[in-house]
XYZ file of C-alpha atoms in Angstrom:
574
model
C -28.496 -15.854 56.489
C -28.202 -18.849 54.175
C -24.778 -20.088 53.083
C -25.616 -19.514 49.396
C -26.344 -15.837 50.087
C -22.951 -15.363 51.777
C -21.271 -17.055 48.818
C -22.952 -14.628 46.391
C -22.082 -11.726 48.688
C -18.418 -12.803 48.702
C -18.408 -12.863 44.882
C -19.878 -9.351 44.819
C -17.269 -8.064 47.283
C -14.475 -9.546 45.140
C -15.872 -7.795 42.069
C -16.092 -4.521 43.967
C -12.509 -4.802 45.260
C -11.093 -5.510 41.810
C -13.209 -2.750 40.231
C -12.014 -0.307 42.890
C -8.362 -1.211 42.240
C -8.829 -0.716 38.488
C -10.634 2.608 38.805
C -8.627 4.192 41.647
C -5.623 5.428 39.554
C -8.032 7.274 37.240
C -10.272 8.705 39.967
C -7.305 9.767 42.121
C -5.424 11.024 39.014
C -2.244 9.213 40.075
C 1.080 9.814 38.353
C 1.711 6.287 37.082
C 5.475 6.848 36.870
C 5.840 7.932 40.507
C 3.064 6.148 42.391
C 3.643 2.993 44.431
C 0.098 1.806 43.808
C 0.334 -1.783 42.453
C -2.045 -1.289 39.512
C -0.661 1.196 36.992
C -3.242 1.800 34.320
C -5.739 4.553 33.620
C -8.667 5.036 31.274
C -7.471 6.092 27.828
C -9.050 9.403 26.901
C -10.052 10.120 23.335
C -9.094 13.101 21.184
C -12.073 15.162 22.325
C -11.174 14.679 26.006
C -7.385 14.971 26.177
C -6.679 17.009 23.051
C -4.513 15.990 20.118
C -4.391 16.098 16.340
C -7.200 15.535 13.832
C -6.285 15.298 10.142
C -7.954 14.498 6.853
C -5.460 13.253 4.247
C -6.095 13.082 0.518
C -4.389 10.513 -1.730
C -2.773 11.618 -5.000
C -3.959 8.761 -7.213
C -2.677 10.393 -10.414
C 0.928 9.682 -9.426
C -0.048 6.185 -8.274
C -1.287 5.331 -11.771
C 1.773 6.914 -13.346
C 4.164 4.948 -11.104
C 2.266 1.727 -11.821
C 2.350 2.225 -15.602
C 6.077 3.114 -15.420
C 6.874 -0.117 -13.558
C 4.807 -2.087 -16.055
C 6.721 -0.438 -18.903
C 10.102 -1.406 -17.404
C 8.969 -4.973 -16.730
C 7.511 -5.366 -20.217
C 10.730 -4.084 -21.765
C 12.785 -6.556 -19.717
C 10.510 -9.489 -20.583
C 10.643 -8.723 -24.294
C 14.451 -8.646 -24.111
C 14.443 -12.013 -22.360
C 12.356 -13.419 -25.232
C 14.763 -11.858 -27.771
C 12.080 -9.559 -29.169
C 13.687 -6.282 -30.212
C 11.201 -3.732 -28.912
C 12.267 -0.100 -28.675
C 11.216 3.485 -27.926
C 9.363 2.682 -24.703
C 7.690 5.812 -23.399
C 5.103 6.711 -20.746
C 2.574 9.244 -22.035
C 0.611 11.535 -19.706
C 0.377 14.895 -21.473
C -2.510 14.224 -23.855
C -4.411 11.811 -21.622
C -6.410 11.877 -18.418
C -4.157 11.961 -15.370
C -5.693 8.735 -14.064
C -5.166 6.965 -17.405
C -1.501 7.232 -18.519
C -0.312 5.160 -21.474
C 2.696 3.079 -22.541
C 3.846 3.291 -26.132
C 6.576 1.215 -27.814
C 7.656 -0.155 -31.171
C 8.332 -3.765 -32.166
C 9.152 -5.782 -35.321
C 5.921 -6.331 -37.252
C 6.716 -10.038 -37.608
C 6.698 -10.413 -33.809
C 3.209 -8.960 -33.312
C 1.586 -12.249 -32.313
C 4.348 -13.067 -29.791
C 4.112 -9.598 -28.239
C 0.343 -9.839 -27.959
C 0.563 -13.275 -26.339
C 3.124 -12.058 -23.779
C 0.903 -9.101 -22.826
C -2.117 -11.378 -22.559
C -0.334 -13.960 -20.378
C 1.740 -11.774 -18.060
C 0.429 -8.190 -18.277
C -3.299 -8.805 -17.901
C -3.659 -5.574 -15.896
C -3.056 -3.606 -19.116
C -5.484 -2.949 -21.970
C -4.726 -2.263 -25.624
C -5.550 1.364 -26.483
C -3.695 1.718 -29.808
C -2.657 -0.791 -32.486
C -0.719 0.399 -35.501
C 1.790 -1.410 -37.712
C 4.786 -2.155 -35.467
C 3.466 0.055 -32.703
C 1.415 -0.664 -29.570
C -0.157 1.655 -27.032
C -1.292 0.276 -23.658
C -3.223 1.629 -20.663
C -4.339 0.309 -17.280
C -7.480 -1.813 -17.492
C -10.579 -0.282 -15.914
C -11.071 -3.142 -13.471
C -7.449 -2.967 -12.345
C -7.699 0.809 -11.805
C -10.351 0.093 -9.197
C -8.132 -2.548 -7.602
C -5.212 -0.094 -7.489
C -7.379 2.493 -5.692
C -8.591 0.004 -3.089
C -5.117 -1.451 -2.490
C -3.532 1.992 -2.262
C -6.120 3.182 0.266
C -5.827 0.061 2.437
C -2.021 -0.009 2.246
C -1.801 3.685 3.143
C -3.960 3.113 6.240
C -1.804 0.158 7.282
C 1.465 2.035 6.756
C 0.178 5.056 8.711
C -0.947 2.743 11.515
C 2.493 1.082 11.662
C 4.261 4.444 11.792
C 1.989 5.782 14.518
C 2.515 2.613 16.565
C 6.273 3.205 16.442
C 5.722 6.905 17.203
C 4.107 5.826 20.475
C 0.589 7.268 20.226
C -1.950 5.291 22.243
C -5.346 4.445 20.777
C -5.058 6.232 17.403
C -8.061 6.220 15.072
C -7.279 5.732 11.370
C -10.213 5.264 9.009
C -11.055 5.768 5.350
C -13.450 8.494 4.256
C -14.902 7.981 0.826
C -12.693 6.580 -1.924
C -9.667 8.862 -1.634
C -9.365 10.236 1.904
C -8.047 9.037 5.254
C -9.061 10.439 8.644
C -6.398 10.265 11.373
C -7.040 11.084 15.038
C -4.060 11.141 17.409
C -5.058 11.738 21.051
C -2.456 13.372 23.278
C -0.023 14.324 20.472
C 1.938 17.468 21.337
C 4.635 17.546 18.636
C 2.229 18.195 15.750
C 4.818 18.943 13.058
C 6.798 15.777 13.755
C 3.619 13.687 13.661
C 2.630 15.245 10.324
C 6.099 14.611 8.920
C 6.031 10.956 9.941
C 2.555 10.363 8.579
C 2.849 12.246 5.309
C 6.334 11.156 4.298
C 6.203 8.673 1.445
C 9.662 7.182 2.240
C 9.942 5.992 -1.358
C 13.470 4.589 -1.505
C 14.998 4.050 -4.959
C 18.456 3.234 -6.302
C 19.138 4.797 -9.703
C 22.287 5.114 -11.778
C 23.722 8.602 -12.401
C 24.174 9.374 -16.106
C 27.627 11.007 -15.892
C 28.381 10.131 -19.515
C 25.683 12.399 -20.956
C 25.859 14.912 -18.096
C 29.133 16.247 -19.515
C 27.405 17.192 -22.787
C 24.222 18.510 -21.149
C 24.531 21.779 -19.287
C 21.917 21.386 -16.565
C 22.328 24.983 -15.367
C 21.524 26.322 -18.831
C 18.498 24.040 -19.173
C 17.180 25.078 -15.765
C 17.685 28.709 -16.785
C 15.519 28.120 -19.864
C 12.836 26.589 -17.647
C 13.053 29.591 -15.337
C 12.395 31.950 -18.255
C 9.184 29.990 -18.904
C 8.074 30.499 -15.300
C 9.133 27.100 -13.985
C 10.899 28.094 -10.780
C 10.737 26.985 -7.161
C 9.824 29.635 -4.607
C 11.419 28.799 -1.262
C 8.977 31.048 0.583
C 5.878 29.913 -1.323
C 3.458 27.051 -0.812
C 4.495 25.021 -3.858
C 5.840 21.545 -3.204
C 9.382 20.930 -4.363
C 8.293 17.585 -5.836
C 5.749 19.441 -8.017
C 8.491 21.776 -9.216
C 10.767 18.844 -10.141
C 7.890 17.145 -11.981
C 7.142 20.311 -13.982
C 10.846 20.819 -14.727
C 11.304 17.307 -16.092
C 8.117 17.573 -18.159
C 9.338 20.814 -19.746
C 12.873 19.515 -20.428
C 11.741 16.093 -21.603
C 12.657 16.718 -25.257
C 16.027 18.282 -24.349
C 17.263 15.606 -21.936
C 18.807 12.331 -23.071
C 16.212 9.593 -23.448
C 15.132 7.755 -20.279
C 16.787 10.300 -17.998
C 15.504 12.909 -15.566
C 16.777 15.623 -13.260
C 16.830 15.069 -9.513
C 18.339 17.196 -6.757
C 20.510 16.770 -3.682
C 19.804 19.145 -0.812
C 22.783 20.956 0.694
C 22.070 21.991 4.267
C 23.841 24.488 6.468
C 24.855 23.985 10.076
C 21.375 24.978 11.219
C 19.824 22.248 9.068
C 18.236 24.756 6.654
C 18.531 24.004 2.932
C 21.089 26.439 1.472
C 21.272 25.080 -2.089
C 20.268 22.181 -4.326
C 22.637 20.285 -6.621
C 21.060 18.880 -9.809
C 21.857 15.337 -11.018
C 21.134 13.725 -14.348
C 19.968 10.227 -13.460
C 18.391 7.386 -15.372
C 14.623 7.160 -14.936
C 14.673 3.404 -14.477
C 14.678 2.288 -10.845
C 17.148 -0.557 -10.385
C 16.282 -1.499 -6.782
C 13.395 -0.156 -4.676
C 12.467 0.148 -1.024
C 10.022 -2.735 -1.521
C 13.055 -4.971 -1.039
C 13.992 -3.240 2.230
C 14.167 -5.618 5.191
C 15.295 -3.407 8.073
C 16.544 0.082 8.873
C 18.372 1.159 12.035
C 20.139 4.259 13.303
C 23.904 3.790 13.549
C 26.889 6.120 13.685
C 29.012 6.827 10.637
C 32.591 5.781 11.570
C 34.065 8.659 9.550
C 31.892 11.589 10.642
C 30.712 10.214 14.001
C 27.239 11.483 13.116
C 24.013 9.463 13.117
C 23.130 7.728 9.842
C 20.554 5.165 8.745
C 21.892 1.716 7.926
C 19.611 -0.539 5.905
C 19.537 -4.168 4.856
C 17.738 -5.659 1.865
C 15.759 -8.858 1.505
C 17.417 -11.854 -0.217
C 15.823 -10.842 -3.521
C 16.942 -7.224 -3.067
C 20.450 -8.353 -2.084
C 20.768 -10.308 -5.346
C 19.584 -7.324 -7.402
C 21.894 -4.948 -5.496
C 24.831 -7.316 -5.952
C 24.262 -7.464 -9.718
C 23.677 -3.714 -9.981
C 26.934 -2.795 -8.240
C 28.887 -5.526 -10.047
C 27.763 -4.285 -13.482
C 28.440 -0.610 -12.731
C 31.868 -0.454 -11.056
C 33.273 3.032 -11.535
C 29.869 4.629 -12.019
C 27.854 6.591 -9.482
C 24.761 5.183 -7.786
C 22.150 7.670 -6.562
C 20.292 6.817 -3.354
C 16.978 8.582 -3.922
C 14.458 9.036 -1.107
C 11.158 10.750 -1.885
C 12.681 11.995 -5.181
C 15.561 13.652 -3.317
C 19.136 12.437 -3.895
C 20.574 11.743 -0.451
C 23.952 10.651 -1.760
C 25.542 9.493 -5.006
C 28.684 7.507 -4.186
C 30.926 5.944 -6.825
C 30.725 2.158 -6.878
C 34.242 0.935 -6.067
C 33.489 -2.784 -6.076
C 30.685 -5.288 -6.072
C 28.584 -4.933 -2.883
C 27.214 -8.213 -1.579
C 25.007 -8.903 1.418
C 22.447 -6.235 0.555
C 23.603 -3.683 3.132
C 24.067 0.042 2.796
C 23.900 3.377 4.574
C 22.046 6.655 4.071
C 24.020 9.696 5.218
C 21.837 12.589 6.352
C 22.251 16.332 6.062
C 24.218 18.622 8.304
C 23.066 20.152 11.570
C 23.502 19.656 15.283
C 23.900 16.130 16.635
C 20.413 16.155 18.175
C 18.764 17.410 14.988
C 20.464 14.788 12.802
C 19.693 12.070 15.356
C 15.996 13.033 15.366
C 15.907 13.012 11.547
C 17.659 9.636 11.495
C 15.191 8.157 13.992
C 12.214 9.433 12.010
C 13.655 8.153 8.726
C 14.345 4.728 10.224
C 10.740 4.602 11.485
C 9.185 5.369 8.103
C 11.524 2.974 6.280
C 10.808 0.117 8.717
C 7.076 0.804 8.716
C 6.978 0.709 4.929
C 6.745 3.231 2.150
C 3.440 4.911 1.508
C 2.146 3.835 -1.895
C 1.030 7.386 -2.659
C 1.733 10.991 -1.820
C -0.640 12.268 0.860
C -1.977 15.798 0.960
C -3.177 17.399 4.192
C -6.727 18.448 3.316
C -7.798 19.420 6.828
C -6.084 19.740 10.187
C -7.457 20.546 13.624
C -5.460 20.681 16.830
C -7.641 20.109 19.894
C -5.983 21.753 22.876
C -5.828 19.975 26.245
C -7.769 22.826 27.864
C -10.675 22.193 25.487
C -10.455 18.506 26.337
C -10.562 19.338 30.073
C -13.633 21.491 29.453
C -15.282 18.528 27.715
C -14.459 16.252 30.649
C -15.672 18.795 33.195
C -18.894 19.646 31.358
C -19.600 16.036 30.370
C -18.985 14.793 33.900
C -21.090 17.583 35.370
C -23.978 16.789 33.023
C -23.680 13.093 33.828
C -23.623 13.708 37.585
C -26.673 16.013 37.434
C -28.578 13.493 35.329
C -27.640 10.592 37.605
C -28.512 12.610 40.720
C -31.983 13.404 39.369
C -32.555 9.733 38.572
C -31.342 8.708 42.030
C -33.595 11.256 43.757
C -36.607 10.087 41.783
C -35.945 6.422 42.630
C -35.560 7.156 46.343
C -38.625 9.424 46.412
C -40.849 7.018 44.483
C -39.655 3.636 45.774
C -38.209 4.679 49.164
C -36.021 1.893 50.651
C -36.272 -0.142 47.455
C -35.124 3.000 45.620
C -32.031 3.111 47.839
C -31.274 -0.468 46.771
C -31.674 0.610 43.129
C -29.288 3.542 43.678
C -26.700 1.196 45.202
C -26.908 -1.196 42.254
C -26.719 1.715 39.768
C -23.591 3.049 41.481
C -21.978 -0.389 41.243
C -23.041 -0.526 37.595
C -21.091 2.646 36.764
C -18.093 1.395 38.785
C -18.028 -1.902 36.865
C -18.324 -0.102 33.500
C -15.352 2.134 34.323
C -13.288 -0.831 35.563
C -13.961 -2.825 32.380
C -12.989 0.176 30.233
C -9.659 0.323 32.081
C -9.134 -3.429 31.876
C -9.833 -3.587 28.129
C -7.669 -0.542 27.432
C -10.649 1.034 25.664
C -10.736 4.727 24.818
C -13.270 6.956 26.548
C -14.637 9.761 24.376
C -17.324 12.370 24.916
C -19.894 10.136 23.176
C -18.596 7.383 25.471
C -19.623 9.477 28.473
C -23.030 9.795 26.825
C -23.061 5.997 26.543
C -22.434 5.683 30.285
C -25.282 8.133 30.978
C -27.544 6.069 28.718
C -26.441 2.947 30.604
C -27.801 4.486 33.831
C -31.108 5.096 32.087
C -31.266 1.510 30.823
C -30.375 0.174 34.260
C -33.047 2.325 35.922
C -35.575 1.033 33.434
C -34.678 -2.531 34.456
C -35.192 -1.653 38.131
C -38.561 -0.048 37.366
C -39.731 -3.177 35.500
C -38.703 -5.384 38.451
C -40.254 -3.122 41.082
C -43.560 -2.711 39.266
C -43.748 -6.469 38.834
C -43.109 -6.967 42.574
C -45.877 -4.440 43.340
C -48.325 -6.422 41.220
C -47.392 -9.630 43.023
C -47.869 -7.970 46.452
C -51.274 -6.597 45.394
C -52.329 -10.068 44.283
C -51.926 -11.220 47.890
C -48.590 -13.029 47.808
C -46.245 -12.948 50.781
C -43.229 -10.637 50.594
C -40.578 -13.292 49.841
C -42.770 -14.989 47.228
C -43.655 -11.627 45.675
C -40.005 -10.615 45.368
C -38.951 -13.981 43.904
C -41.835 -13.967 41.438
C -41.184 -10.347 40.510
C -37.510 -10.967 39.632
C -38.300 -14.170 37.697
C -41.132 -12.706 35.633
C -39.288 -9.445 34.921
C -36.124 -11.191 33.768
C -37.420 -12.103 30.315
C -38.553 -8.533 29.623
C -35.232 -7.112 30.829
C -33.229 -9.644 28.834
C -35.179 -9.011 25.613
C -34.844 -5.238 25.952
C -31.095 -5.406 26.570
C -30.514 -7.842 23.706
C -32.273 -5.391 21.375
C -30.078 -2.551 22.634
C -26.979 -4.725 22.280
C -27.877 -5.549 18.662
C -28.149 -1.836 17.841
C -24.851 -1.131 19.621
C -23.220 -4.014 17.723
C -24.229 -2.459 14.391
C -22.786 0.895 15.498
C -19.560 -0.823 16.543
C -19.275 -2.715 13.270
C -20.027 0.095 10.839
C -19.392 3.245 12.873
C -16.126 5.167 13.052
C -14.314 7.191 15.715
C -16.711 8.637 18.334
C -19.569 6.385 17.181
C -17.491 3.339 18.063
C -16.639 4.866 21.443
C -20.338 5.271 22.162
C -21.064 1.699 21.048
C -18.274 0.201 23.188
C -19.422 1.887 26.404
C -23.050 1.024 25.632
C -22.244 -2.677 25.115
C -20.215 -2.809 28.320
C -23.024 -0.984 30.125
C -25.610 -3.501 28.904
C -23.580 -6.419 30.269
C -23.120 -4.648 33.615
C -26.819 -3.734 33.714
C -27.865 -7.369 33.401
C -25.444 -8.293 36.182
C -26.445 -5.531 38.605
C -30.209 -5.629 37.933
C -30.556 -9.412 38.192
C -27.743 -10.436 40.538
C -26.770 -7.437 42.685
C -30.230 -5.948 43.147
C -31.714 -9.334 44.067
C -28.876 -9.994 46.519
C -29.543 -6.659 48.274
C -33.282 -7.328 48.274
C -32.733 -10.639 50.024
C -30.754 -8.801 52.709
C -33.589 -6.267 52.993
C -36.167 -9.057 53.429
C -34.085 -10.695 56.163
C -34.110 -7.380 58.032
C -37.911 -7.111 57.638
C -38.399 -10.570 59.159
C -37.301 -9.162 62.545
C -40.261 -6.738 62.564
C -43.652 -7.742 63.964
C -45.652 -6.329 61.035
C -43.267 -6.124 58.071
C -44.239 -4.026 55.042
C -42.196 -3.772 51.860
C -41.113 -0.197 51.151
C -41.634 -0.063 47.409
């Protein structure tokens, strides 16, 4: 044997050894935590193979537009004050307008009309003028900016969900958009479904608002809530209504009876079991003084007084300045820490608080329950607040037994298909067919090893991609063998016929695989979920097919020819 052949053979053996090491933990189903095997990594199985959670989430864009227009109203009011323009009666209108097109209305001195218009034009370009009367403006969100808000909200929601899932510890999640207002989330291997849903769907909208104790003494909140109850505005603990929807309806109904720029929010009182036993109403100012956008970090720590877990947070430099000013200007008043429209605590400000640090005290319950809630809250605060409320439109839990059935049936179908191909190759091409079977087996081994090495996720369509890879590889062998047959029939010697057959077949094989790779690349670029899984395995299979058909198969053929040279009348079994 020539030295070059042994060098190629050594390379092939190295590839086979490394591929075997990569694939062995998966094939042997090793327990990676207990095994002493040096390589500790398995193929990641997709949702359809190992079970998990599939969800379709809808985005409530109506509240997104309302929150945006409210922030714009507060900023416009502040900017007009800074320019010494006495504007008044700022109000956000939603009742008589489309839910996705709320309005701002305010009054201003008629002599300042030009200055107000110029300020809106220069700094509030995202707003459009919808009403212009003497000393009175009405503004709405511009149509182009509404589209921008939708796109940004969708993309930000996907990113926030991805960050939360990463901290939750789910491997290979799939998070994609569906249409203009839905998000599809696939979480393979998730067992605690309710906790996963809570982490994903929680908005974690942190706000600091001042409690209006001055007017609360003259407003009997219990009486007002009783009036709302008589009109059918009541929260059913056992029903399906969201508490946030109840609070929104309550504030809308009592809008004319509450002091201006105030709203009702509630603090949950929990029993020892963690169940909500009652809700305490607060009259708070609608204006948000500091938001979670200025949050820098959140960690679980223990309250020195209660010895129970709590969430300590720190604000960014900008947030620290705002928090310092807020507490300095309101000593003696109560500050409500509002999370997802729920008052978590409302301590009295004793002194100016610098450094931008604070603490959120959680409800009652066992130590483990409070610790779990604190951990989850810290995760969603660190990962960012969702820009919109998400609604669970669809949910499917794929059980692990169903996933095992998919693996068993998919593997069985693949083995039967491969066996039929192998039998045909051996029957039709005899010894050369055995060489083809050997190269095909190595092809599958290399594909599996690369999947493990890349940390790719294998799905049921991915198994189909591997089966298709075998078909493509067989096609390459057929092209080579038929070309060799033609060369033998033309009268060439065996070695020359084999060399010519591989050389002339290469271009056809290369062109065919490049075409397949282009199609797989399009699927990978524009496909989602299972389609991507199919495309990944197909692309890997194409690379391995080129290697095994051109390099491995030729190497084995050269060995076969060397063995034929020892015979007196050699004939090529093909």
